[in-house]
Amino acid sequence: MSGDPAEQPAPVVRPAVWETYGPADLSAVPVFAGGFINFGYWQSVDLERPLSQDDRIRSEQDLYRHVLDAVAPAGGRAVEIGCGLGLGCALALDEYGPAAITGVDIHPQQLQRAREANSRLLAAQPDRLRFVLGAAEGMPLGDAQYDSLYSVEAVQHFPDLPAFAREAVRILRPGGRVAVAGFFSLDGAPAPAERLAAMLDSFASGLDIARPVARLADALAEAGFADVRVASIGPQVWPGWDRWLSRLWEPGTWPRNFLAAWEQQILDYYLITATRP
């Protein structure tokens, strides 16, 4: 595939994804404080005291840090798939020292917001940061040009995990690392799609796709990745996420069912990593 984004056709965006990340602008919803769009990694936050907006933003940043620690992008060229407003790209540039980062997102409105949110950084370091339109299953990037690829809480929207895995192995150099954080159904959970759709509006609407985590691990291995590892980080995600939700949502409302789905062993949050031989 050519490395020129201008030569690639615009990706097809599923309707629920188009609405949520376009006109509805999920990044502006108060529960996603600070413009990051993830549930957070709450290990360093004291959940026994009232939570502040700073706690929430720290949890979102710490999820990025947990993922970036797994790919160690220092000095190399990195790609973020599903970059949203690009704040994770900016954090990576500031704290991890990659040579350059390319943020890829499927939604043109998100890319416009990312360019606006990072306008000063783009102007100051144009050789280190760029944002391009593309899908996880069809990245507008050249072969074997990148040292790391990461994605933070976007994988639940990817319709074709094997295609994503093939694209990831294609764009990475030998020795390149991939790290994906997101939520999946537990392997072996009975009827997860039906149960999650009954509990959570994001699954019922088709925004989130219910699949066992082994589906991604197997896709990475079949694409040629080595050392594929799956680690649950649910204990660091779900209790804190629910505590934050409790400020805005009453018990029994659907967002509070994420914790219930975890407690019922239907859903969990994972970090999946692998290396390109």
Short mmCIF file of C-alpha atoms in Angstrom, two decimals:
data_model
loop_
_atom_site.label_atom_id
_atom_site.label_comp_id
_atom_site.label_asym_id
_atom_site.label_seq_id
_atom_site.Cartn_x
_atom_site.Cartn_y
_atom_site.Cartn_z
CA MET A 1 0.00 0.00 0.00
CA SER A 2 1.25 3.48 -0.81
CA GLY A 3 2.41 5.72 2.00
CA ASP A 4 0.67 8.80 0.57
CA PRO A 5 -2.57 9.43 2.50
CA ALA A 6 -3.93 11.49 -0.38
CA GLU A 7 -3.98 8.41 -2.57
CA GLN A 8 -6.19 6.43 -0.20
CA PRO A 9 -9.99 6.48 -0.45
CA ALA A 10 -11.90 7.89 2.50
CA PRO A 11 -12.69 5.06 4.92
CA VAL A 12 -16.22 3.85 5.48
CA VAL A 13 -17.46 4.89 8.91
CA ARG A 14 -20.21 2.90 10.61
CA PRO A 15 -23.26 5.10 11.42
CA ALA A 16 -23.00 4.81 15.21
CA VAL A 17 -19.31 5.76 15.09
CA TRP A 18 -20.00 8.65 12.71
CA GLU A 19 -22.64 10.15 15.00
CA THR A 20 -20.82 9.60 18.30
CA TYR A 21 -17.47 11.02 17.25
CA GLY A 22 -18.82 13.59 14.80
CA PRO A 23 -21.99 15.58 15.48
CA ALA A 24 -22.37 14.28 19.06
CA ASP A 25 -18.67 14.98 19.82
CA LEU A 26 -18.07 12.50 22.62
CA SER A 27 -14.92 14.39 23.64
CA ALA A 28 -17.10 17.28 24.85
CA VAL A 29 -19.19 15.11 27.19
CA PRO A 30 -18.31 15.97 30.83
CA VAL A 31 -17.59 12.35 31.77
CA PHE A 32 -14.57 12.53 29.43
CA ALA A 33 -12.93 15.44 31.21
CA GLY A 34 -9.96 17.05 29.56
CA GLY A 35 -10.64 15.86 26.02
CA PHE A 36 -9.27 12.37 26.40
CA ILE A 37 -11.84 9.72 25.48
CA ASN A 38 -11.13 6.69 27.66
CA PHE A 39 -12.32 5.08 30.86
CA GLY A 40 -9.05 5.67 32.69
CA TYR A 41 -6.41 3.68 34.56
CA TRP A 42 -7.05 4.51 38.21
CA GLN A 43 -4.24 2.72 40.04
CA SER A 44 -2.65 5.96 41.27
CA VAL A 45 -5.93 7.61 42.30
CA ASP A 46 -7.35 7.28 45.81
CA LEU A 47 -10.89 6.02 45.22
CA GLU A 48 -11.84 6.37 48.88
CA ARG A 49 -12.03 10.15 48.69
CA PRO A 50 -14.14 12.42 46.48
CA LEU A 51 -12.80 12.49 42.94
CA SER A 52 -11.78 15.71 41.24
CA GLN A 53 -11.53 16.58 37.58
CA ASP A 54 -7.74 16.45 37.99
CA ASP A 55 -8.09 12.84 39.19
CA ARG A 56 -10.15 12.03 36.14
CA ILE A 57 -7.68 13.58 33.72
CA ARG A 58 -4.81 11.81 35.47
CA SER A 59 -6.60 8.47 35.03
CA GLU A 60 -6.97 9.10 31.31
CA GLN A 61 -3.34 10.13 30.96
CA ASP A 62 -2.23 7.13 33.03
CA LEU A 63 -4.02 4.77 30.66
CA TYR A 64 -1.94 6.22 27.86
CA ARG A 65 1.19 5.88 29.95
CA HIS A 66 0.41 2.23 30.69
CA VAL A 67 0.07 1.53 26.98
CA LEU A 68 3.09 3.60 25.95
CA ASP A 69 5.23 1.84 28.55
CA ALA A 70 4.46 -1.38 26.66
CA VAL A 71 5.75 -0.13 23.29
CA ALA A 72 8.65 2.06 24.50
CA PRO A 73 8.51 4.53 21.58
CA ALA A 74 11.61 6.53 22.56
CA GLY A 75 13.65 7.44 19.51
CA GLY A 76 11.43 5.62 17.02
CA ARG A 77 8.49 6.39 14.78
CA ALA A 78 5.12 5.68 16.38
CA VAL A 79 1.53 5.40 15.17
CA GLU A 80 -1.63 5.84 17.22
CA ILE A 81 -4.76 4.26 15.75
CA GLY A 82 -7.97 6.00 16.82
CA CYS A 83 -6.15 9.11 18.00
CA GLY A 84 -9.27 11.20 18.70
CA LEU A 85 -8.27 14.72 19.68
CA GLY A 86 -4.60 13.77 19.58
CA LEU A 87 -3.94 14.54 23.23
CA GLY A 88 -2.38 11.10 23.69
CA CYS A 89 -0.04 11.83 20.80
CA ALA A 90 0.98 15.07 22.48
CA LEU A 91 1.55 13.29 25.80
CA ALA A 92 3.70 10.67 24.08
CA LEU A 93 5.81 13.33 22.37
CA ASP A 94 6.30 15.20 25.63
CA GLU A 95 7.03 12.28 27.94
CA TYR A 96 8.38 9.41 25.81
CA GLY A 97 10.62 11.07 23.22
CA PRO A 98 9.71 9.34 19.96
CA ALA A 99 11.24 10.72 16.80
CA ALA A 100 7.76 11.25 15.36
CA ILE A 101 4.12 10.25 15.87
CA THR A 102 1.37 9.83 13.30
CA GLY A 103 -2.15 9.97 14.66
CA VAL A 104 -4.68 8.06 12.55
CA ASP A 105 -8.43 8.47 12.96
CA ILE A 106 -11.37 7.30 10.86
CA HIS A 107 -13.49 10.40 11.48
CA PRO A 108 -12.69 13.63 9.60
CA GLN A 109 -14.33 15.79 12.25
CA GLN A 110 -12.13 14.26 14.93
CA LEU A 111 -9.05 14.97 12.84
CA GLN A 112 -10.09 18.60 12.47
CA ARG A 113 -10.51 18.84 16.24
CA ALA A 114 -7.12 17.17 16.74
CA ARG A 115 -5.42 19.69 14.47
CA GLU A 116 -7.10 22.56 16.32
CA ALA A 117 -6.29 21.16 19.78
CA ASN A 118 -2.64 20.64 18.82
CA SER A 119 -2.17 23.63 16.53
CA ARG A 120 0.78 25.06 18.48
CA LEU A 121 2.55 21.72 18.65
CA LEU A 122 1.98 21.10 14.95
CA ALA A 123 3.40 24.52 14.13
CA ALA A 124 6.38 24.14 16.46
CA GLN A 125 7.27 20.52 15.56
CA PRO A 126 5.85 19.75 12.12
CA ASP A 127 8.36 16.96 11.57
CA ARG A 128 7.34 15.14 14.74
CA LEU A 129 3.54 15.16 14.63
CA ARG A 130 0.94 14.67 11.92
CA PHE A 131 -2.68 13.53 11.75
CA VAL A 132 -4.08 11.49 8.85
CA LEU A 133 -7.46 10.07 7.92
CA GLY A 134 -7.58 6.29 7.89
CA ALA A 135 -9.13 3.12 9.25
CA ALA A 136 -7.51 0.47 11.42
CA GLU A 137 -8.15 -2.00 8.60
CA GLY A 138 -6.63 0.23 5.91
CA MET A 139 -3.90 2.48 7.24
CA PRO A 140 -2.63 5.16 4.82
CA LEU A 141 0.95 4.37 5.81
CA GLY A 142 3.93 2.83 4.06
CA ASP A 143 5.32 -0.66 4.61
CA ALA A 144 7.81 -1.31 7.43
CA GLN A 145 8.22 2.37 8.29
CA TYR A 146 7.28 2.41 11.98
CA ASP A 147 8.73 1.13 15.22
CA SER A 148 5.60 1.04 17.36
CA LEU A 149 1.84 1.08 16.99
CA TYR A 150 -0.57 1.64 19.83
CA SER A 151 -4.29 2.15 20.29
CA VAL A 152 -6.16 3.29 23.38
CA GLU A 153 -9.82 2.33 23.72
CA ALA A 154 -10.68 2.33 20.02
CA VAL A 155 -10.48 -1.41 19.29
CA GLN A 156 -14.08 -2.00 20.40
CA HIS A 157 -15.09 -0.12 17.23
CA PHE A 158 -12.87 -2.02 14.76
CA PRO A 159 -15.14 -4.19 12.58
CA ASP A 160 -12.38 -6.48 11.25
CA LEU A 161 -9.70 -7.51 13.75
CA PRO A 162 -7.77 -9.79 11.33
CA ALA A 163 -7.52 -6.92 8.83
CA PHE A 164 -6.22 -4.63 11.58
CA ALA A 165 -3.62 -7.21 12.58
CA ARG A 166 -2.45 -7.61 8.98
CA GLU A 167 -2.12 -3.84 8.61
CA ALA A 168 -0.20 -3.57 11.87
CA VAL A 169 2.33 -6.20 10.83
CA ARG A 170 2.66 -4.53 7.43
CA ILE A 171 3.56 -1.06 8.65
CA LEU A 172 5.90 -2.13 11.48
CA ARG A 173 9.59 -2.78 11.06
CA PRO A 174 11.09 -6.03 12.36
CA GLY A 175 11.23 -5.75 16.13
CA GLY A 176 8.35 -3.28 16.15
CA ARG A 177 5.88 -3.41 19.01
CA VAL A 178 2.10 -3.19 19.10
CA ALA A 179 -0.03 -2.46 22.17
CA VAL A 180 -3.82 -2.26 22.21
CA ALA A 181 -5.93 -1.31 25.23
CA GLY A 182 -9.66 -1.84 25.18
CA PHE A 183 -12.61 -3.85 26.42
CA PHE A 184 -13.65 -7.28 25.19
CA SER A 185 -15.93 -10.04 26.35
CA LEU A 186 -14.29 -12.70 28.48
CA ASP A 187 -13.24 -15.81 26.63
CA GLY A 188 -15.90 -18.46 27.22
CA ALA A 189 -18.58 -16.08 28.51
CA PRO A 190 -21.96 -17.38 27.27
CA ALA A 191 -23.91 -15.20 24.79
CA PRO A 192 -21.83 -12.08 25.44
CA ALA A 193 -23.22 -10.03 22.54
CA GLU A 194 -26.82 -10.51 23.63
CA ARG A 195 -26.11 -9.96 27.30
CA LEU A 196 -24.02 -6.84 26.74
CA ALA A 197 -26.61 -5.37 24.36
CA ALA A 198 -29.25 -5.88 27.06
CA MET A 199 -27.11 -4.10 29.67
CA LEU A 200 -25.27 -1.36 27.77
CA ASP A 201 -26.66 1.06 25.19
CA SER A 202 -23.28 1.37 23.44
CA PHE A 203 -23.43 -2.32 22.54
CA ALA A 204 -27.15 -2.21 21.70
CA SER A 205 -26.60 0.68 19.27
CA GLY A 206 -23.71 -1.05 17.51
CA LEU A 207 -21.16 1.54 18.61
CA ASP A 208 -19.21 -1.09 20.58
CA ILE A 209 -18.73 -4.60 19.17
CA ALA A 210 -18.79 -7.58 21.54
CA ARG A 211 -15.98 -10.06 20.87
CA PRO A 212 -13.80 -12.29 23.04
CA VAL A 213 -10.29 -11.01 23.63
CA ALA A 214 -8.89 -14.19 22.08
CA ARG A 215 -10.22 -12.95 18.75
CA LEU A 216 -7.60 -10.17 18.68
CA ALA A 217 -4.82 -12.31 20.16
CA ASP A 218 -5.43 -15.00 17.54
CA ALA A 219 -5.59 -12.41 14.75
CA LEU A 220 -2.22 -10.97 15.77
CA ALA A 221 -0.62 -14.42 15.88
CA GLU A 222 -2.11 -15.41 12.52
CA ALA A 223 -0.84 -12.16 10.97
CA GLY A 224 2.69 -13.09 11.99
CA PHE A 225 3.24 -11.39 15.32
CA ALA A 226 5.24 -13.13 18.02
CA ASP A 227 5.07 -13.02 21.82
CA VAL A 228 1.37 -12.15 21.84
CA ARG A 229 0.32 -11.42 25.40
CA VAL A 230 -3.07 -10.62 26.94
CA ALA A 231 -3.28 -9.00 30.38
CA SER A 232 -6.44 -8.00 32.22
CA ILE A 233 -6.26 -4.49 33.64
CA GLY A 234 -9.90 -4.51 34.71
CA PRO A 235 -9.17 -4.00 38.42
CA GLN A 236 -7.37 -0.76 37.53
CA VAL A 237 -10.17 0.43 35.23
CA TRP A 238 -13.69 -0.59 36.23
CA PRO A 239 -13.97 0.43 39.91
CA GLY A 240 -12.51 3.87 39.25
CA TRP A 241 -14.59 4.38 36.12
CA ASP A 242 -17.75 3.52 38.06
CA ARG A 243 -16.80 5.84 40.92
CA TRP A 244 -16.40 8.66 38.41
CA LEU A 245 -19.68 7.77 36.70
CA SER A 246 -21.45 7.89 40.07
CA ARG A 247 -20.98 11.68 40.08
CA LEU A 248 -23.07 11.99 36.94
CA TRP A 249 -25.22 8.86 36.66
CA GLU A 250 -27.58 7.27 39.15
CA PRO A 251 -27.39 3.56 40.07
CA GLY A 252 -29.38 1.50 37.59
CA THR A 253 -28.67 3.76 34.62
CA TRP A 254 -26.97 1.99 31.74
CA PRO A 255 -23.45 3.47 32.04
CA ARG A 256 -23.19 2.02 35.54
CA ASN A 257 -23.63 -1.44 34.01
CA PHE A 258 -20.03 -1.53 32.82
CA LEU A 259 -19.01 -2.43 36.35
CA ALA A 260 -21.87 -4.92 36.58
CA ALA A 261 -20.80 -6.58 33.32
CA TRP A 262 -17.29 -6.97 34.73
CA GLU A 263 -18.56 -8.31 38.04
CA GLN A 264 -20.72 -10.82 36.14
CA GLN A 265 -17.65 -11.90 34.14
CA ILE A 266 -19.06 -10.89 30.77
CA LEU A 267 -16.75 -7.97 29.99
CA ASP A 268 -13.21 -6.99 30.93
CA TYR A 269 -10.56 -4.47 30.02
CA TYR A 270 -7.29 -5.73 28.52
CA LEU A 271 -3.86 -4.73 27.32
CA ILE A 272 -2.78 -6.85 24.37
CA THR A 273 0.84 -6.67 23.21
CA ALA A 274 2.93 -8.34 20.52
CA THR A 275 6.18 -8.02 18.58
CA ARG A 276 6.80 -8.12 14.87
CA PRO A 277 9.58 -10.68 14.21
#
